[in-house]
Coordinates of C-alpha atoms in Angstrom, one line a residue:
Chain R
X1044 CA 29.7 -15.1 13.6
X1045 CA 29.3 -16.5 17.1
X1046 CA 26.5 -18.6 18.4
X1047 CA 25.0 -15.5 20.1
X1048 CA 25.5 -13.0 17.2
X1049 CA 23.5 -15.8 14.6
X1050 CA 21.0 -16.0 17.2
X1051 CA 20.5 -12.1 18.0
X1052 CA 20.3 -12.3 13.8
X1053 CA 17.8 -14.5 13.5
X1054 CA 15.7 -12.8 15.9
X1055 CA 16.1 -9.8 14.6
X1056 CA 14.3 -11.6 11.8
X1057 CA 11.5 -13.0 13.1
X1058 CA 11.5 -10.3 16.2
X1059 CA 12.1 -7.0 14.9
X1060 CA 8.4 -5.9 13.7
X1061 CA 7.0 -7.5 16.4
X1062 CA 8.7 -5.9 19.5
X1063 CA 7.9 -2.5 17.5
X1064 CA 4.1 -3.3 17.2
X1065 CA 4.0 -4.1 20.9
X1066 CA 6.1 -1.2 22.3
X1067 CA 4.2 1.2 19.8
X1068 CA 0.9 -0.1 21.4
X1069 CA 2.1 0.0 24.6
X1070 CA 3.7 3.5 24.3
X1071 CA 2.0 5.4 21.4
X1072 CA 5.1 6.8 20.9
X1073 CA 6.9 5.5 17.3
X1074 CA 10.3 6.7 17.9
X1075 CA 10.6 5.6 21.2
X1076 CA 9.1 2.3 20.3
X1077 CA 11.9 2.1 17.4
X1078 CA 14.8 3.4 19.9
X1079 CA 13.9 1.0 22.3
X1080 CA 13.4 -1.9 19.9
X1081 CA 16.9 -1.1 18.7
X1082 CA 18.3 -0.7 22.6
X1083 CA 16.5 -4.8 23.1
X1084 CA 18.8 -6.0 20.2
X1085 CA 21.9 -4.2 21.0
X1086 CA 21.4 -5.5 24.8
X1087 CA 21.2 -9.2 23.4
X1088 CA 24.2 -9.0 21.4
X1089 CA 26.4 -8.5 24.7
X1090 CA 24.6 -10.6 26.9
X1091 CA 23.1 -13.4 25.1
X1092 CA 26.7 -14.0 24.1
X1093 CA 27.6 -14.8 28.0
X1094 CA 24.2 -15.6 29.3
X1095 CA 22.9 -18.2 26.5
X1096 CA 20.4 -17.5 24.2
X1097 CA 17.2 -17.3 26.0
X1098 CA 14.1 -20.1 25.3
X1099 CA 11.6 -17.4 23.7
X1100 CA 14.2 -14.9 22.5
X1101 CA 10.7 -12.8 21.2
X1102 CA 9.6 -12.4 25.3
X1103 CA 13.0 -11.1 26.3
X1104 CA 13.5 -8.7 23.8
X1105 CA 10.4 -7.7 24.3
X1106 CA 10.5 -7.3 27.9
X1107 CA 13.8 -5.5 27.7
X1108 CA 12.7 -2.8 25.4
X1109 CA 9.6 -2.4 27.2
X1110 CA 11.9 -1.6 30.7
X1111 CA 14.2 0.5 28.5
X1112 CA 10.6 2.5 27.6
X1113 CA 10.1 3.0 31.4
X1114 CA 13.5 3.7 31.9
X1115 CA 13.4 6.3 29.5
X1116 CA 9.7 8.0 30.2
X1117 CA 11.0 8.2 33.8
X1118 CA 13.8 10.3 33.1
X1119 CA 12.1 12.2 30.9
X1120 CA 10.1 13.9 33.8
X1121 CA 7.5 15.8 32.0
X1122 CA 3.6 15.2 32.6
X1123 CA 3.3 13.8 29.6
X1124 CA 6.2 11.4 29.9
X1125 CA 4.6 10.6 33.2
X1126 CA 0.9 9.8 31.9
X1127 CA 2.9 7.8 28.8
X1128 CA 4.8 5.5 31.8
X1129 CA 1.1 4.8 33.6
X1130 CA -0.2 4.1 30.4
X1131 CA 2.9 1.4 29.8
X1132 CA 2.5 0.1 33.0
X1133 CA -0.9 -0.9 32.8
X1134 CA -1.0 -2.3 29.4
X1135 CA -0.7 -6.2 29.4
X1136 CA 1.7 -7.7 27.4
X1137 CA -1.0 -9.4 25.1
X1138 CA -4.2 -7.3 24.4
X1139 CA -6.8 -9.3 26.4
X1140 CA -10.0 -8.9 24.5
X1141 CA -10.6 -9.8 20.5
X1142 CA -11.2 -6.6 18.3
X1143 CA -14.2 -6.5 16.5
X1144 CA -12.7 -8.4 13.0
X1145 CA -11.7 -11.4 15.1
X1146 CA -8.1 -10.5 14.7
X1147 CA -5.9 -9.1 17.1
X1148 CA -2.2 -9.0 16.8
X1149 CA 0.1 -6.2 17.2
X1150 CA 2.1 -6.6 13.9
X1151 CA -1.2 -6.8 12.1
X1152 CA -2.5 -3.3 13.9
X1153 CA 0.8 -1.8 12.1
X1154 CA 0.7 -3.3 8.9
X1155 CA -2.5 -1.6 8.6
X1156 CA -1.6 1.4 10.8
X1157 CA 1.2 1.7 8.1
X1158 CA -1.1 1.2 4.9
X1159 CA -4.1 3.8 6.1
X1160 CA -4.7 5.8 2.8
X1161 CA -4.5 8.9 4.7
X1162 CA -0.8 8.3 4.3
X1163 CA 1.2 8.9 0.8
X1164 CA 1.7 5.9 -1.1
X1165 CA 5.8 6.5 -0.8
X1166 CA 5.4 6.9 3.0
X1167 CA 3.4 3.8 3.8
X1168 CA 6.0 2.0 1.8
X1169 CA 8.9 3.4 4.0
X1170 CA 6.9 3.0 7.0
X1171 CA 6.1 -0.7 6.1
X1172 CA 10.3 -1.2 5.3
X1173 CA 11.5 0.7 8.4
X1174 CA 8.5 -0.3 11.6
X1175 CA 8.0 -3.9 10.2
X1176 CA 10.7 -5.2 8.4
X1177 CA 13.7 -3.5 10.5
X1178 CA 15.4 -1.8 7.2
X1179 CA 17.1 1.3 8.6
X1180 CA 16.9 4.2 7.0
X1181 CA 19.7 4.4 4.9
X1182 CA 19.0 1.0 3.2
X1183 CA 15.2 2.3 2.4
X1184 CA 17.0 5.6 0.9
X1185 CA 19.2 3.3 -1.5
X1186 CA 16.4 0.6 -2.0
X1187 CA 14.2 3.9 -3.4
X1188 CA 17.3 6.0 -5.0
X1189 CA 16.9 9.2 -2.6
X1190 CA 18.9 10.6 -0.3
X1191 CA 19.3 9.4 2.9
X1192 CA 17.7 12.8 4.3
X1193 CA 15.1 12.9 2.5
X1194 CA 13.9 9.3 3.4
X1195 CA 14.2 10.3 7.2
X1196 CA 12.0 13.2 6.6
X1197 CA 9.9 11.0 4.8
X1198 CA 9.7 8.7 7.6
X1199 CA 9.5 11.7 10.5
X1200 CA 6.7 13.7 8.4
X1201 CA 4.4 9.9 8.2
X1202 CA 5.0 9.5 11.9
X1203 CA 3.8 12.9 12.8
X1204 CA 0.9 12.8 10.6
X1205 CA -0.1 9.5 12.3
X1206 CA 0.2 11.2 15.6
X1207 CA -1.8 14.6 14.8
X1208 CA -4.3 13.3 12.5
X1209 CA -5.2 10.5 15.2
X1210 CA -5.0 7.4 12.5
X1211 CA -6.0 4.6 15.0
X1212 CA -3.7 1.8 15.9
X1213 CA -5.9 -0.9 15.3
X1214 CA -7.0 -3.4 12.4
X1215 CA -9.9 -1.4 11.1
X1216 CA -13.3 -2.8 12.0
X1217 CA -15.4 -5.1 9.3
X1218 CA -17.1 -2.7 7.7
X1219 CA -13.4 -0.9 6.6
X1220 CA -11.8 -4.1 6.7
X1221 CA -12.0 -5.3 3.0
X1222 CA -10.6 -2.1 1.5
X1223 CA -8.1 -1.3 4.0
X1224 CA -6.8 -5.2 3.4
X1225 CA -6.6 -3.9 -0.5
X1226 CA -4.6 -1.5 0.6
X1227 CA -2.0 -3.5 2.2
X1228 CA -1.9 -5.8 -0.3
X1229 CA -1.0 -3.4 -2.6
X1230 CA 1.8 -1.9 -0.7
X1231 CA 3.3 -5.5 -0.2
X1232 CA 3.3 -5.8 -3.8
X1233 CA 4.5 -2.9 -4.6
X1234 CA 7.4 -3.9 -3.0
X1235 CA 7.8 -7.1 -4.5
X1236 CA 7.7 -5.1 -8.1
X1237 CA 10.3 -2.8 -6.6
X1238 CA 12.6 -5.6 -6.1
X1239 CA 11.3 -7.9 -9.0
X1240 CA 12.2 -5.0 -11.5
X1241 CA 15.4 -4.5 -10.3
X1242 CA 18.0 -6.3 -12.6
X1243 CA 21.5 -8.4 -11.7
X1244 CA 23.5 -5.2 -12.1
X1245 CA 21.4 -3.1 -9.7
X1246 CA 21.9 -2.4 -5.9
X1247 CA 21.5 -6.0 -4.5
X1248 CA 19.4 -4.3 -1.9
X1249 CA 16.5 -4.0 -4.1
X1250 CA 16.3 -7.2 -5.1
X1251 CA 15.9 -7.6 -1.5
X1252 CA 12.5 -5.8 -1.3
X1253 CA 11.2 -8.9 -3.4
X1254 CA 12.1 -11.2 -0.4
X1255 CA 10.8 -8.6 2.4
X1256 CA 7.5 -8.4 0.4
X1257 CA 7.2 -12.2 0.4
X1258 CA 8.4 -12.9 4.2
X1259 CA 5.7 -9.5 4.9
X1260 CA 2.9 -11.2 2.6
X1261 CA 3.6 -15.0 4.7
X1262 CA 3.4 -13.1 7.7
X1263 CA -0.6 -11.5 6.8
X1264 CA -2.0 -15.0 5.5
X1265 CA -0.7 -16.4 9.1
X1266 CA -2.4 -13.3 10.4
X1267 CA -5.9 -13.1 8.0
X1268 CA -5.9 -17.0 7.4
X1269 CA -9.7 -15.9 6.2
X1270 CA -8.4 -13.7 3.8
X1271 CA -8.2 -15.4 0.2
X1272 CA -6.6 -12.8 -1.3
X1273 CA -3.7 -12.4 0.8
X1274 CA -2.9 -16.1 0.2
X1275 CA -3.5 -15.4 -3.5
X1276 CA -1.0 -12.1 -3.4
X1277 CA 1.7 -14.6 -1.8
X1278 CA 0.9 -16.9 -4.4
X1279 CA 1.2 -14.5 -7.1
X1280 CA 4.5 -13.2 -5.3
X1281 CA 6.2 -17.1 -5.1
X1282 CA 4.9 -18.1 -8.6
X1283 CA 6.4 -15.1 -10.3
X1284 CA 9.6 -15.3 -8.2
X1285 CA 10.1 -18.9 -9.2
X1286 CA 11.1 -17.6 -12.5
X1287 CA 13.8 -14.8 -11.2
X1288 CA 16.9 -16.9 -12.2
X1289 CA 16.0 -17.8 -15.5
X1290 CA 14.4 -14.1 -16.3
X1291 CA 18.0 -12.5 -17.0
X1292 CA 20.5 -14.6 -19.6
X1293 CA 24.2 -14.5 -18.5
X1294 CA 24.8 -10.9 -20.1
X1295 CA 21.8 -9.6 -18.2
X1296 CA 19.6 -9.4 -21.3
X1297 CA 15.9 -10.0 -20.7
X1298 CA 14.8 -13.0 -21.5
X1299 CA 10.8 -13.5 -22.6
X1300 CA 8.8 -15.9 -21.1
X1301 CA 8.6 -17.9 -24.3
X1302 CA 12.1 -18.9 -24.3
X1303 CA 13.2 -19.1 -20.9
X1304 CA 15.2 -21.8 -19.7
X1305 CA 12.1 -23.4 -17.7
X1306 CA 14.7 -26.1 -15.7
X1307 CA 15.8 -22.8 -14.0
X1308 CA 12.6 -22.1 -12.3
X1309 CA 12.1 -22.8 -8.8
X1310 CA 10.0 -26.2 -9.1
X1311 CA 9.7 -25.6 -4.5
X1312 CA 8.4 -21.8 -4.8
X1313 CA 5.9 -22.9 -7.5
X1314 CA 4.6 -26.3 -6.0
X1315 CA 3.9 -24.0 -3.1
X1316 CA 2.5 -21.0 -4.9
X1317 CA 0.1 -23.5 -6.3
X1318 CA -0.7 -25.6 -3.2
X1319 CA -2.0 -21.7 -1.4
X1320 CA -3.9 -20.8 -4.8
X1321 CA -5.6 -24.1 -4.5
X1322 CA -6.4 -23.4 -0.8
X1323 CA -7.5 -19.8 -1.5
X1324 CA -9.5 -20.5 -4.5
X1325 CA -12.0 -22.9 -2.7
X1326 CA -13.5 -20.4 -0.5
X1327 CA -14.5 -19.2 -3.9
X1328 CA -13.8 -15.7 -3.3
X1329 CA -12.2 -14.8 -6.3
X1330 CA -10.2 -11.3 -5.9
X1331 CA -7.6 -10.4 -8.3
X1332 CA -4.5 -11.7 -6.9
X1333 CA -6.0 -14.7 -6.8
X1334 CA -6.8 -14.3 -10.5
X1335 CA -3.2 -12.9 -11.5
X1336 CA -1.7 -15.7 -9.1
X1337 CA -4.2 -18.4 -11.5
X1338 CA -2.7 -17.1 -14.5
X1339 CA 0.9 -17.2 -13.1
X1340 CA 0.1 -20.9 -12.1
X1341 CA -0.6 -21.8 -16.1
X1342 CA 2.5 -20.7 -17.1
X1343 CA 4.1 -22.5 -14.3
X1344 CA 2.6 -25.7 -14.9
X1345 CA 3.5 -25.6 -18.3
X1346 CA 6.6 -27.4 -18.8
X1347 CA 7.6 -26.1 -22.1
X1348 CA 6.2 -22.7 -23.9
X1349 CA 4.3 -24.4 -25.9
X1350 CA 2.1 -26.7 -23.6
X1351 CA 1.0 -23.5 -22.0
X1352 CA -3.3 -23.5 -21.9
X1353 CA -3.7 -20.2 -23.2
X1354 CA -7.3 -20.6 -24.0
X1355 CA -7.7 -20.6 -20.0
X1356 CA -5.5 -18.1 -19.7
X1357 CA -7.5 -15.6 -22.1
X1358 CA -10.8 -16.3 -19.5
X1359 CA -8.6 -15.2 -16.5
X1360 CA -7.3 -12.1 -18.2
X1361 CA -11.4 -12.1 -19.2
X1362 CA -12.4 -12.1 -15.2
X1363 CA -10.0 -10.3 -14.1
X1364 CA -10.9 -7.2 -16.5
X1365 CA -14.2 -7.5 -15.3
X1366 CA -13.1 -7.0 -11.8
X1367 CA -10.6 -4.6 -12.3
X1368 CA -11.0 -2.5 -15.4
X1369 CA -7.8 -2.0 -17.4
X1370 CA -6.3 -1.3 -20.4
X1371 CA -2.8 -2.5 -19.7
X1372 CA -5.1 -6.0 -18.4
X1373 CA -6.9 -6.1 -21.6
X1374 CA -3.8 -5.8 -23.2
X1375 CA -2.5 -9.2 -21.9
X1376 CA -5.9 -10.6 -23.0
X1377 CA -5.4 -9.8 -26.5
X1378 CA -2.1 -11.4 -26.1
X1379 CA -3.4 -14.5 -24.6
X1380 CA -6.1 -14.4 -27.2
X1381 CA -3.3 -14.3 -29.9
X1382 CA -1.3 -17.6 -28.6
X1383 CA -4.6 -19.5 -28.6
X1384 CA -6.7 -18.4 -31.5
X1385 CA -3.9 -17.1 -33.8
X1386 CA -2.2 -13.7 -33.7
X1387 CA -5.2 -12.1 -36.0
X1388 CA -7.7 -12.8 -33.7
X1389 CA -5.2 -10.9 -30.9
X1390 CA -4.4 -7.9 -33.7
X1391 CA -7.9 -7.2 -33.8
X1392 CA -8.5 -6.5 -29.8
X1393 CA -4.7 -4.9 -29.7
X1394 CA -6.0 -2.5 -32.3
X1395 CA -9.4 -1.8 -30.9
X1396 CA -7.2 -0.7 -28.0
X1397 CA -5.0 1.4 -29.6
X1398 CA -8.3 3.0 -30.9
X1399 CA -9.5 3.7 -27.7
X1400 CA -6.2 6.0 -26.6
X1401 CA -6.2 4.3 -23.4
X1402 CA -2.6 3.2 -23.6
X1403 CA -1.7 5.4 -25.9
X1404 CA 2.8 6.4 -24.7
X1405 CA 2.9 2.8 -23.5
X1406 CA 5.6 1.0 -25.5
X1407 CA 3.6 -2.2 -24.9
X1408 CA 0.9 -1.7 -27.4
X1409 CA 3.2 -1.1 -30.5
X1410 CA 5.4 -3.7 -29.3
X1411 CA 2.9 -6.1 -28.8
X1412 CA 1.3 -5.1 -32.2
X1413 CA 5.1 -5.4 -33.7
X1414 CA 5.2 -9.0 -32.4
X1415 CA 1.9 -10.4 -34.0
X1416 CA 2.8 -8.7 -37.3
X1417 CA 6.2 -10.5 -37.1
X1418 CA 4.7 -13.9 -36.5
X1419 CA 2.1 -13.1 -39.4
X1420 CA 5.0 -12.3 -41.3
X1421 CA 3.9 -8.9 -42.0
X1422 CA 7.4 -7.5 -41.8
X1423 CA 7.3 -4.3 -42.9
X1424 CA 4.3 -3.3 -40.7
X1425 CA 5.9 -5.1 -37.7
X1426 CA 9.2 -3.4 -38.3
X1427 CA 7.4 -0.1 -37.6
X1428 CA 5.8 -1.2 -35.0
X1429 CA 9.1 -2.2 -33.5
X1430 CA 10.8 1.4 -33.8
X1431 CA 7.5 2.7 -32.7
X1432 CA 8.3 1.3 -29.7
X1433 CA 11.3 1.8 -29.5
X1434 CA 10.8 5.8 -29.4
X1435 CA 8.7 5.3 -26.1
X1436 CA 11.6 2.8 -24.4
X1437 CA 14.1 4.1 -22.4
X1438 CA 15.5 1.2 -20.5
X1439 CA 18.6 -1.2 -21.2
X1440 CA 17.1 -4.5 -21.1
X1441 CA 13.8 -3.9 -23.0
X1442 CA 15.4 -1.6 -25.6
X1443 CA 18.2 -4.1 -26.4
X1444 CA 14.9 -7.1 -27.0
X1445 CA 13.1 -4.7 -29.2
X1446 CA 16.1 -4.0 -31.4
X1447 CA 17.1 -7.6 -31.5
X1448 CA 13.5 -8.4 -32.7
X1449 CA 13.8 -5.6 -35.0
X1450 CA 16.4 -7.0 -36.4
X1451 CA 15.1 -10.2 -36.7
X1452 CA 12.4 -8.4 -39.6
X1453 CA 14.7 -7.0 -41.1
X1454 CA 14.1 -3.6 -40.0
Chain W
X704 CA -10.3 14.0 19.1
X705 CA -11.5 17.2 17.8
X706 CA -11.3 17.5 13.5
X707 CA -12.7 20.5 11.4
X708 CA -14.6 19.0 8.6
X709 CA -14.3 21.9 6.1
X710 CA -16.5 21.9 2.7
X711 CA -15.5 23.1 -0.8
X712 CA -16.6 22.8 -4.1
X713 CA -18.4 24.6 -6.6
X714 CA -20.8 26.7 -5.2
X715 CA -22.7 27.2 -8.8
X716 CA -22.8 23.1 -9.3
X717 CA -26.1 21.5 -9.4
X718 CA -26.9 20.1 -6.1
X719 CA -24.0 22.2 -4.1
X720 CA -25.8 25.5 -5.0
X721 CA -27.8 27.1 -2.1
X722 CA -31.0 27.4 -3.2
X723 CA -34.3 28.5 -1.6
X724 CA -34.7 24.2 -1.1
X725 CA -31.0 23.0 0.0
X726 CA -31.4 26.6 2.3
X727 CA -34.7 24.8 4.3
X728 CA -33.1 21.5 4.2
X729 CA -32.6 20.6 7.9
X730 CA -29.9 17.9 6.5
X731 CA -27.4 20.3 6.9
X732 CA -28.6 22.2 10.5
X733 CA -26.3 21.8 13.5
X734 CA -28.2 18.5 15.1
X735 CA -29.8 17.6 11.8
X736 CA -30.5 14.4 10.5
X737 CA -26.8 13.9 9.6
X738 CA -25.0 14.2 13.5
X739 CA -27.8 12.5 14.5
X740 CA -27.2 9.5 12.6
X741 CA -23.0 10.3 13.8
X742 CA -24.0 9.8 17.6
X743 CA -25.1 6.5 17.2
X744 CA -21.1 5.9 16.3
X745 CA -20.2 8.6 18.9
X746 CA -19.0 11.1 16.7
X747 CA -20.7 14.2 18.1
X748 CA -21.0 17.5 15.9
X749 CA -20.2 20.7 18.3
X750 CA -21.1 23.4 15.8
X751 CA -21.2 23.4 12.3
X752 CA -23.4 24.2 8.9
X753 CA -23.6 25.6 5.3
X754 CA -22.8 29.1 4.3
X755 CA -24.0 31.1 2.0
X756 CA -22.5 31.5 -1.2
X757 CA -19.1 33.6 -1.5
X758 CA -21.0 36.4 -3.0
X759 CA -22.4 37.0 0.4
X760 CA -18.8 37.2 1.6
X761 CA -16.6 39.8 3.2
X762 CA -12.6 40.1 3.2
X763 CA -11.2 41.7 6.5
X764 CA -7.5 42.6 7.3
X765 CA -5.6 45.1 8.8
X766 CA -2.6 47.5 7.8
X767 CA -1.4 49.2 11.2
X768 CA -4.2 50.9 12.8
X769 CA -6.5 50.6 9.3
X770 CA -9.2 48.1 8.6
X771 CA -9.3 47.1 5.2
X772 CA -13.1 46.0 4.1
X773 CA -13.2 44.6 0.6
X774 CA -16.5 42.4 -0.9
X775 CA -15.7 38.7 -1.6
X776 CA -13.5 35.7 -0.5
X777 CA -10.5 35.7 0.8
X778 CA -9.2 34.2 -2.6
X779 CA -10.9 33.6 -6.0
X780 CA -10.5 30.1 -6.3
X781 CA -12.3 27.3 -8.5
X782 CA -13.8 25.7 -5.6
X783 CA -15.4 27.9 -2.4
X784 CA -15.5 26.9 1.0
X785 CA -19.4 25.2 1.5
X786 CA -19.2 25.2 5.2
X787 CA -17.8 23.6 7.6
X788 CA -18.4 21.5 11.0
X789 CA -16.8 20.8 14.0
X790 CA -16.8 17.5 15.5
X791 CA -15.3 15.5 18.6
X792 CA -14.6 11.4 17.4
X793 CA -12.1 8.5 18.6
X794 CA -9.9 9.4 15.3
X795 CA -9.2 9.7 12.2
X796 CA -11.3 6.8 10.9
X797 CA -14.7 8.3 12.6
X798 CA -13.6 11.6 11.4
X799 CA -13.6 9.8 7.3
X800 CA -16.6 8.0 8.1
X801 CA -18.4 11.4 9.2
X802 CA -17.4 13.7 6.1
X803 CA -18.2 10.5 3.9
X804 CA -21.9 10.8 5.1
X805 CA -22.6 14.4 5.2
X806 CA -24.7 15.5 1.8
X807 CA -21.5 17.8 0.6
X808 CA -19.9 14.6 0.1
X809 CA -22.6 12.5 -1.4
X810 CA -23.4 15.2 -3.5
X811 CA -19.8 15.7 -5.3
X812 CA -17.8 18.1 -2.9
X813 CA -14.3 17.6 -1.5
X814 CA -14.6 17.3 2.7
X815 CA -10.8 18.2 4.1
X816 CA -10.0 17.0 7.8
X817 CA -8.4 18.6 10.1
X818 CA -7.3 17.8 13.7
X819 CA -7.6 20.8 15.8
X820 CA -4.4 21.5 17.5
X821 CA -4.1 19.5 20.3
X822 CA -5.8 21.5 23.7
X823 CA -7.8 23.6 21.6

């Protein structure tokens, strides 16, 4: 790669989403916006290479797909092409005034323009991966398992329904602000699951979502520096990254927390995981990434399995349930519960649960149950707890653990 | 923008039910209580109100030069068609924020928005 082409790389990086947000502000018009974006990048490529790189690479691209938008509304000829290249040519290149939240910047109006719940989950996903982070289309497809088709009518039949419906191109005001920020959050990490659940054998692209979601997650606590829980969502997302490499063992076989190899995590992600959960936890604005990220942080700081403070870890899971009632959450409680108070103490709240029908078809709960048996060397009991999760199983990874514990009993 | 705000739910439930009360309730009047409240945001309601109940309601279509009459809705369905209003907002947001408000809503019924099509 040439100087030019690294450069042209890079700023496709750090540029892409914004010279978007700007043209799609200054436009109103998404594809065009994307086209042009695309136009800027492919125009650096030839001249940056004989001109030099330019000293803000961000203003020039910008610029340039901005002229290609005027170049293009003017050939266009129709009155509304006409009104759209007014419109362009009188919008500044920064917005002058702040919006009503205190926060105006153009990659922040389409993160949230992206994330409005009048949108389908799946299309503000695609939205997010294609206008902000610069995946094309074909790479969202394979990211998601669909055709490449289908995700371009996924991404054509959001953009429409953005223009019709009239979904503003703004960051909402304050009174919508704190559950239209839950909503981005939650696509963000979304994403990171996507990528996080994807194994060493899969597409290497969706591993790949974990990193977008993280670079898309730094990006909002620059932009909402007031906003605890998007630090804590970035801190959930580093702290639970840090253990990628030692998650799989060399045949790709899942390895539990308990036994990971902990000399594998990464001591850099989790120092700073940590250092923004601090920071986000004093303006004592609890949320529930900030809660999850907590948790995270106690396993992280343990440095073997068995130094890990459960006992604190059962009152997070405790909080947390209270903010966000769940079964799957309670779960985890019961499990924390178990490491600090003994595994009868957790097989009494694991079986109020499984009396309450809640999670009833999640493997989880039998192989949870199976696993306190086992270390209260009920075998028998554990061993059918084991193949009764098994039935509801149908991945590799987990599958393969359960039989090996099955085993283990003597099942 | 211009959005149709267009109630359903049951029109038996308690509270949805037009009764000799909900039918005096000026809540629900074109320039009741509710759009007034809405033009403080400038969202402004251009027609609008509740209907009465489906069994009030006449099916009309045509087959060549024939017009077919029949009694009822246009299909039986679990929830009916409330009313409906029109309004003129900013977008989409203003248009949530108005069907969040209106009594329908409060009082357990489903508002669908729709953007008229454009130059209507």
């Amino acid at each position: 790669m040439t100087d030019a082409e690294s450069a042209v790389a890079e700023a496709f990086r750090q540029e892409w989403g914004k010279v978007v947000a700007t043209l799609i502000r200054m436009t109103g018009d998404w594809d065009l916006a994307e086209e042009c974006a695309q136009d800027a990048f492919a125009a650096a490529l030839s001249r940056w290479g004989t001109d030099g790189v330019p000293d803000r690479p961000g203003a020039w691209l910008t610029t340039t797909a901005r002229n290609r938008a005027l170049d293009r509304l003017r050939r266009t000829k129709t009155e509304a092409a006409k009104l759209q290249e007014v419109a362009v040519l009188s919008v500044p290149d920064e917005p002058a005034g702040w919006g009503e939240s205190g926060v105006e910047d153009d990659r922040l109006r389409l993160m949230f323009t992206c994330c409005h719940p009048a949108l389908t989950l799946e299309a503000r996903v695609a939205l997010t991966l294609r206008t902000l982070a610069g995946l094309t289309t074909a790479e969202i497809a394979k990211a998601f398992l669909v055709p490449e088709a289908t995700m371009a009518k996924r991404l054509t039949r959001a953009k429409h329904k953005i223009r019709d419906a009239g979904i503003p191109y703004r960051v909402p005001p304050a009174h919508l602000l704190p559950e239209r920020t839950v909503g981005v959050l939650a696509v963000l990490y979304l994403l990171f699951n996507e990528g996080y659940a994807a194994t060493a054998g899969d597409d290497l692209l969706r591993p790949g979502l974990s990193a977008e979601a993280m670079r898309l997650g730094r990006l909002l606590t620059a932009l909402m520096p007031d906003e605890p829980e998007a630090a804590g969502l970035l801190a959930l997302m580093l702290l639970q990254d840090a253990r990628s490499a030692a998650r799989l063992d060399d045949d790709g076989e899942l390895v539990s927390l308990e036994e990971q190899d902990r000399s594998r995590w990464d001591a850099a992600k989790i120092a700073e995981g940590i250092r923004l959960l601090e920071a986000a936890l004093r303006r004592q604005r609890a949320g529930p990434y900030q809660l999850q990220a907590a948790i995270a942080a106690c396993h992280a700081e343990a440095a073997q399995a068995s130094d890990t403070d459960w006992a604190q870890i059962a009152q997070l899971y405790g909080e947390l349930r209270r903010l966000v009632p769940s079964a799957v959450i309670e779960l985890n409680r019961a499990v924390a519960v178990a490491m600090a108070d003994g595994p009868a103490a957790g097989l009494t709240l694991v079986d109020e649960l499984a009396a309450g029908g809640a999670l009833t078809g999640y493997y989880l709960l039998p192989a949870t149950r199976a696993d306190l048996l086992r270390r209260m060397e009920r075998s028998d009991e554990a061993a059918a707890s084991y193949r009764q999760a098994l039935d509801l199983v149908a991945t590799g990874p987990e599958r393969r653990y359960l039989s090996r514990r099955l085993a283990e009993v003597g099942g | 923008m211009k959005y149709l705000l267009l109630y359903a739910g049951d029109e038996t439930a308690a509270g949805l039910a037009v009764t000799e009360e909900t039918a005096a309730q000026p809540e629900e009047e074109c320039g009741g209580p509710w759009a007034q409240e809405l033009r403080e945001r400038q969202i402004h309601q251009l027609t609008g109100g509740r209907l009465m109940p489906t069994s009030a309601a006449t099916t009309v279509r045509t087959a060549g030069h024939e017009t077919l009459v029949a009694d009822g809705p246009f299909a039986e369905t679990k929830e009916q068609i409330l009313g409906f209003d029109v309004i003129e907002c900013a977008d989409l947001d203003a248009a949530i924020y108005a069907a969040s408000r209106h009594p329908v809503a409060v009082l357990g019924g489903t508002v669908e928005v729709r953007p008229f099509l454009q130059g209507a």
